[in-house]
CSV table of N, CA, C and O in Angstrom, one decimal:
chain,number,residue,atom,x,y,z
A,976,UNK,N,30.0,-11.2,-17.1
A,976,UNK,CA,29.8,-12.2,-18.1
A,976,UNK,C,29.4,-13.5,-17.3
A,976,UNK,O,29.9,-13.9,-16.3
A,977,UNK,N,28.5,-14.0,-17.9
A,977,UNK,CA,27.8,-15.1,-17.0
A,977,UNK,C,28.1,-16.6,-17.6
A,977,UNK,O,27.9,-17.1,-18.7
A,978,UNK,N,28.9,-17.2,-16.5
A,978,UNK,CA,29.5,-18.7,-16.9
A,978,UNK,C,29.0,-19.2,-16.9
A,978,UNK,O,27.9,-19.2,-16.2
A,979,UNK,N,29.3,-20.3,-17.8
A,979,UNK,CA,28.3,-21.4,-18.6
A,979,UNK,C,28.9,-23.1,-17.5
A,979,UNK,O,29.5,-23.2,-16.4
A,980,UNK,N,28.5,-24.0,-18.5
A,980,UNK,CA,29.0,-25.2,-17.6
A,980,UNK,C,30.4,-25.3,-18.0
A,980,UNK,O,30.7,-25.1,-19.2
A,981,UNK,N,31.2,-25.5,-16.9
A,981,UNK,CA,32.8,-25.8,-16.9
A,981,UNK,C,33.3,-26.5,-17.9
A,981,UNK,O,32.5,-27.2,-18.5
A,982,UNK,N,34.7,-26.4,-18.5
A,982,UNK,CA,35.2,-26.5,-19.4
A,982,UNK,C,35.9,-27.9,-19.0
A,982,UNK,O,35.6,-28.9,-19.6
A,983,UNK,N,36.7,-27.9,-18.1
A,983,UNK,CA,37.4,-29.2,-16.9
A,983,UNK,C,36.2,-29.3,-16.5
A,983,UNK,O,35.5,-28.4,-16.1
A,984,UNK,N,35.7,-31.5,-16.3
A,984,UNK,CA,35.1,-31.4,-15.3
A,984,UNK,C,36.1,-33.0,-15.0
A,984,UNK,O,36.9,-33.6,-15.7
A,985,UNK,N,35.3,-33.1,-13.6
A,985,UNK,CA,36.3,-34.0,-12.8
A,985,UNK,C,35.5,-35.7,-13.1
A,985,UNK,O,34.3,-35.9,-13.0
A,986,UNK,N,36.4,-36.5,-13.5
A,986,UNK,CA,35.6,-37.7,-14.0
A,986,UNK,C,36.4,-39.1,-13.0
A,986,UNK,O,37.2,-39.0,-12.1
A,987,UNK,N,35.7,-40.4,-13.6
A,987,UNK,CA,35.9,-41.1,-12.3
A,987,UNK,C,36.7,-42.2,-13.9
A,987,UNK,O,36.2,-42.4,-15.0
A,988,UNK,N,37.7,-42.7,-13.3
A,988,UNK,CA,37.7,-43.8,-14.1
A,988,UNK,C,37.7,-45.5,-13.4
A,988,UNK,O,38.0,-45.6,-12.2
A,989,UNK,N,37.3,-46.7,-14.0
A,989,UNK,CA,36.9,-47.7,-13.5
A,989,UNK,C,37.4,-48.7,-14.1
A,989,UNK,O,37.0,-48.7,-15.2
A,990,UNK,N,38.2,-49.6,-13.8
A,990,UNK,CA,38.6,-51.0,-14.3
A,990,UNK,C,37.5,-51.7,-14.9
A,990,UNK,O,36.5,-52.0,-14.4
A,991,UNK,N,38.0,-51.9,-16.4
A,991,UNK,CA,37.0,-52.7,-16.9
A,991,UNK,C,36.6,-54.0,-16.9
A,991,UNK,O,35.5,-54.6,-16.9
A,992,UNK,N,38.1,-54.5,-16.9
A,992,UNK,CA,38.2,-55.8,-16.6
A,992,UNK,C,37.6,-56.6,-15.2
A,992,UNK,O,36.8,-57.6,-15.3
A,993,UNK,N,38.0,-56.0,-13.6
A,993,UNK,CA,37.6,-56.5,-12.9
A,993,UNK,C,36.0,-56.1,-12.8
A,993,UNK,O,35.4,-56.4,-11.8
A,994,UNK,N,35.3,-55.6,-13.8
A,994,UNK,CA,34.0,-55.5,-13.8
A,994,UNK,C,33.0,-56.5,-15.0
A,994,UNK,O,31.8,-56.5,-15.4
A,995,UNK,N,33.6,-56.9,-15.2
A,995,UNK,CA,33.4,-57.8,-16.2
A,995,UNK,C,33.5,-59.2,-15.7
A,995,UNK,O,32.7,-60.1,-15.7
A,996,UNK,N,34.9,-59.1,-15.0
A,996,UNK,CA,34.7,-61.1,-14.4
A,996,UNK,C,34.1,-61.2,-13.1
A,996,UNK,O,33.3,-62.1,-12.9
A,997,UNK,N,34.2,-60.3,-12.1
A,997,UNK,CA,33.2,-60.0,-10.9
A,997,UNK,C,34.0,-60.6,-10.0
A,997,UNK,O,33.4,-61.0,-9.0
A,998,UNK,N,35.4,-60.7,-10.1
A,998,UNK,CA,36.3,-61.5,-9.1
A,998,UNK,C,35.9,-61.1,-8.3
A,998,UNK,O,35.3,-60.1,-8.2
A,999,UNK,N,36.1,-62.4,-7.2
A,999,UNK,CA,35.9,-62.6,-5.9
A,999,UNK,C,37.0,-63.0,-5.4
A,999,UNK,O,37.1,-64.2,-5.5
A,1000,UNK,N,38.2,-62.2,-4.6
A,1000,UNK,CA,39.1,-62.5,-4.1
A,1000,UNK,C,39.1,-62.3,-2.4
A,1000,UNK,O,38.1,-62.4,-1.7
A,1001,UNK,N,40.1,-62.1,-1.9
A,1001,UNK,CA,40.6,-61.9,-0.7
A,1001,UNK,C,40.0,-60.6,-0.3
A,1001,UNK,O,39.1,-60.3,0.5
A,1002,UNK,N,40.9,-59.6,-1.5
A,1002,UNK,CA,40.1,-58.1,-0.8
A,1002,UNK,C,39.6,-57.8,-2.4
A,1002,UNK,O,40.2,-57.6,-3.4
A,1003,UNK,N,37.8,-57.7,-2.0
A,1003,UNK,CA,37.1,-57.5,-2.9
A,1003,UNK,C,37.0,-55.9,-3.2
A,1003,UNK,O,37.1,-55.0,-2.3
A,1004,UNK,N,36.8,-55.7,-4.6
A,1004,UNK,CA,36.8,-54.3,-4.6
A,1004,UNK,C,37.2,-54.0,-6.5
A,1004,UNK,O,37.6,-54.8,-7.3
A,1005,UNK,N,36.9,-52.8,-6.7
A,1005,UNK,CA,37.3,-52.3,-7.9
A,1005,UNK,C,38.0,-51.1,-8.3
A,1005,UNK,O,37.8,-50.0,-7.7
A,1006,UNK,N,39.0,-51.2,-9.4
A,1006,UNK,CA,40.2,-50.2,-8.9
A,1006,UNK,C,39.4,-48.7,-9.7
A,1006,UNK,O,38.7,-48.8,-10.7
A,1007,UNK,N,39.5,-48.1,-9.2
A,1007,UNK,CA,38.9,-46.4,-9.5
A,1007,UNK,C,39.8,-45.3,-9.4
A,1007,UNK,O,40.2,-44.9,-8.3
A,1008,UNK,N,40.2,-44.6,-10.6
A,1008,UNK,CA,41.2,-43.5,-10.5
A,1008,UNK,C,40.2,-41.8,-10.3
A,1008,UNK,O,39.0,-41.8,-10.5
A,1009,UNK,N,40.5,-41.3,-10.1
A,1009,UNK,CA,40.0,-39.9,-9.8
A,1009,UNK,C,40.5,-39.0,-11.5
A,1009,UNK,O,40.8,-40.0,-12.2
A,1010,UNK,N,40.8,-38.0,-12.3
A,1010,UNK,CA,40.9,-37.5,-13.0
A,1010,UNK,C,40.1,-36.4,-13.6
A,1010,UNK,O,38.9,-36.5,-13.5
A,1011,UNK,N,40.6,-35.4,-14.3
A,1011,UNK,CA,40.5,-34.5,-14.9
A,1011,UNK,C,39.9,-34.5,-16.2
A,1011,UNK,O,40.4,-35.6,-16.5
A,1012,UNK,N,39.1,-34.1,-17.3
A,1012,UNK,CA,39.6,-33.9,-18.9
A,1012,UNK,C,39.1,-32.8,-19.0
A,1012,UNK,O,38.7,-32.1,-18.0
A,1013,UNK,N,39.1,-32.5,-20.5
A,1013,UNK,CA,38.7,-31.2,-20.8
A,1013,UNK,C,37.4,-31.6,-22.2
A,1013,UNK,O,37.6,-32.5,-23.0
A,1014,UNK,N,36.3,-30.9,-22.0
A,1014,UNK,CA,35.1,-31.3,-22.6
A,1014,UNK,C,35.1,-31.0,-24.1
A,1014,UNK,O,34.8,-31.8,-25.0
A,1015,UNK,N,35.5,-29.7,-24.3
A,1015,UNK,CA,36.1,-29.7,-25.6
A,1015,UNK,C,36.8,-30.5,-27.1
A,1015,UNK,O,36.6,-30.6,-28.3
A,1016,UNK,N,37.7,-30.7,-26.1
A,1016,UNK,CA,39.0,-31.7,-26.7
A,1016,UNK,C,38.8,-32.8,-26.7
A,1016,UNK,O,39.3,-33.4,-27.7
A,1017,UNK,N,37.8,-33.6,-25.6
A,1017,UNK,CA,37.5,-35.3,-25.7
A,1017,UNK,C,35.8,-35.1,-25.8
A,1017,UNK,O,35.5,-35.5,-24.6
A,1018,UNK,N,35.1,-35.0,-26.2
A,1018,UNK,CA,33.3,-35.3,-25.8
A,1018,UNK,C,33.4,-36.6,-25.7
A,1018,UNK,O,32.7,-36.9,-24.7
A,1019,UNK,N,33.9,-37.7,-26.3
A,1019,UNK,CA,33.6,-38.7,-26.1
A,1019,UNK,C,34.0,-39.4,-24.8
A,1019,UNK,O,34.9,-38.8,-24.2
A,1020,UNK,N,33.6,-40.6,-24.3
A,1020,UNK,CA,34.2,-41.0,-22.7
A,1020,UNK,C,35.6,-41.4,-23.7
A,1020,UNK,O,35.9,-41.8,-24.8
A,1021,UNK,N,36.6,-41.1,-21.8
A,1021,UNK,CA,38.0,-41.2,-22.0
A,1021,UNK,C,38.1,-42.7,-21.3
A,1021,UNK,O,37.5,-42.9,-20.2
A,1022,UNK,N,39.1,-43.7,-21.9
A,1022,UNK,CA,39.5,-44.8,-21.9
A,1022,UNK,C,41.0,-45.0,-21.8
A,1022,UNK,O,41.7,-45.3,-22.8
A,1023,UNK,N,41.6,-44.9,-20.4
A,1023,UNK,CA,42.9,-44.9,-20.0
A,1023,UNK,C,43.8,-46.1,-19.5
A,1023,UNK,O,43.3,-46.7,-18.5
A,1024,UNK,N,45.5,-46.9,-20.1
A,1024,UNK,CA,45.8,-47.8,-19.3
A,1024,UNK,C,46.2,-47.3,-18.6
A,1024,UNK,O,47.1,-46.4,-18.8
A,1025,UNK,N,45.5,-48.1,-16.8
A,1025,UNK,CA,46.2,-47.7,-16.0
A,1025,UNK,C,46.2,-49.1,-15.2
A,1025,UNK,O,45.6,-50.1,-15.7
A,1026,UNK,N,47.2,-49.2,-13.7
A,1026,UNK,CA,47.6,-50.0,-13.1
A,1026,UNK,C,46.4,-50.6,-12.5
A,1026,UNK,O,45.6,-49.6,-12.5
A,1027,UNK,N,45.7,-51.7,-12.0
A,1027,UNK,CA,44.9,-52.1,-11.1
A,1027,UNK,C,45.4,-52.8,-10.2
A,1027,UNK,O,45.8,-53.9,-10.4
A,1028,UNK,N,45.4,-52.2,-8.7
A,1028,UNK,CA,46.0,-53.3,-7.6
A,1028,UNK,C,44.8,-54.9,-7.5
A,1028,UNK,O,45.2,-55.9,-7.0
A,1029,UNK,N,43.7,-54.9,-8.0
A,1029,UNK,CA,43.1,-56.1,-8.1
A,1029,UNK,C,43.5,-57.1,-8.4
A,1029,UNK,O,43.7,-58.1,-7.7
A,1030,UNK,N,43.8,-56.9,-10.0
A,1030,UNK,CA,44.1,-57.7,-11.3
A,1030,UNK,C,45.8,-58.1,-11.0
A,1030,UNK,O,46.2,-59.2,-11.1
A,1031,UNK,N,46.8,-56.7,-10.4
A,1031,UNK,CA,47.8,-57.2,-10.7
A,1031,UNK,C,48.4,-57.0,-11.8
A,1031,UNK,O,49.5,-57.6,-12.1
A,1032,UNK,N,47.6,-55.9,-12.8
A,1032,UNK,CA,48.8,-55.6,-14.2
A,1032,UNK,C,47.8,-54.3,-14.5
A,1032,UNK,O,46.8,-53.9,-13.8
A,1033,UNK,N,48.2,-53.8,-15.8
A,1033,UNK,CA,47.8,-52.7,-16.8
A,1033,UNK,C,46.1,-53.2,-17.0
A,1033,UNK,O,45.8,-54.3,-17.1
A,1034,UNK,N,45.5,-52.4,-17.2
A,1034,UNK,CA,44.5,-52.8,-17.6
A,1034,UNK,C,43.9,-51.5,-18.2
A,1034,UNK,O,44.3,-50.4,-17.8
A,1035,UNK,N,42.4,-51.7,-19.6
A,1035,UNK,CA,41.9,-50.6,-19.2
A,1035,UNK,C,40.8,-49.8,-18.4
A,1035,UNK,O,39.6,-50.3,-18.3
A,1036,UNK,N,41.0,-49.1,-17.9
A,1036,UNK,CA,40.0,-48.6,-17.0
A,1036,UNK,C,39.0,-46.9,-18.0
A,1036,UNK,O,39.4,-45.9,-18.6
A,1037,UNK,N,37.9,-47.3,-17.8
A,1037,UNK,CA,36.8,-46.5,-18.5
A,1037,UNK,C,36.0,-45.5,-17.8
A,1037,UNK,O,35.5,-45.9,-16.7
A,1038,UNK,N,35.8,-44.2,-18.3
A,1038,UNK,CA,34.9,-43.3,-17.7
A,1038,UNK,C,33.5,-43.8,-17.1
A,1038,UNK,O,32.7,-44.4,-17.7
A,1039,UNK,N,33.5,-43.6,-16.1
A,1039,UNK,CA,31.8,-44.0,-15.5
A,1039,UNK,C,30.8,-42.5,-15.0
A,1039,UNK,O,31.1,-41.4,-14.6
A,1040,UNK,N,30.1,-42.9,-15.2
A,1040,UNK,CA,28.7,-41.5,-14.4
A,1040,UNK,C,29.0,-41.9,-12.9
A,1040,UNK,O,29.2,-43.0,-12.3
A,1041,UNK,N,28.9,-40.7,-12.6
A,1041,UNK,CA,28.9,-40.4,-10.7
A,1041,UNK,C,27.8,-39.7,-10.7
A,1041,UNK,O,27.3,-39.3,-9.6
């Protein structure tokens, strides 16, 4: 049986916030999680709170293309 495109694919997630104000701090940079979903169950991009060491609190961070 011949497989098709993966069911899991591996996605990038990106602080939205620190991409929006363009802070310019001490240590520049943007927080980025690594993650999983399943293509099925979400087609749409996934939109997760998570921590950002930037900002300093919760924020949301959003699917991006790699």
């Amino acid at each position: 049986m011949a497989k098709g495109k993966d069911v899991r694919v591996t996605i990038f997630l990106e602080c939205t916030s620190c991409v929006r104000n363009d802070i310019k701090k001490e240590f520049a940079g943007i927080s980025r999680y690594i993650t999983q979903k399943n293509r099925h169950n979400t087609p749409s991009r996934l939109e997760l709170r998570k921590f950002c060491p930037y900002c300093y609190k919760h924020t949301i961070h959003g699917e991006i293309k790699k």
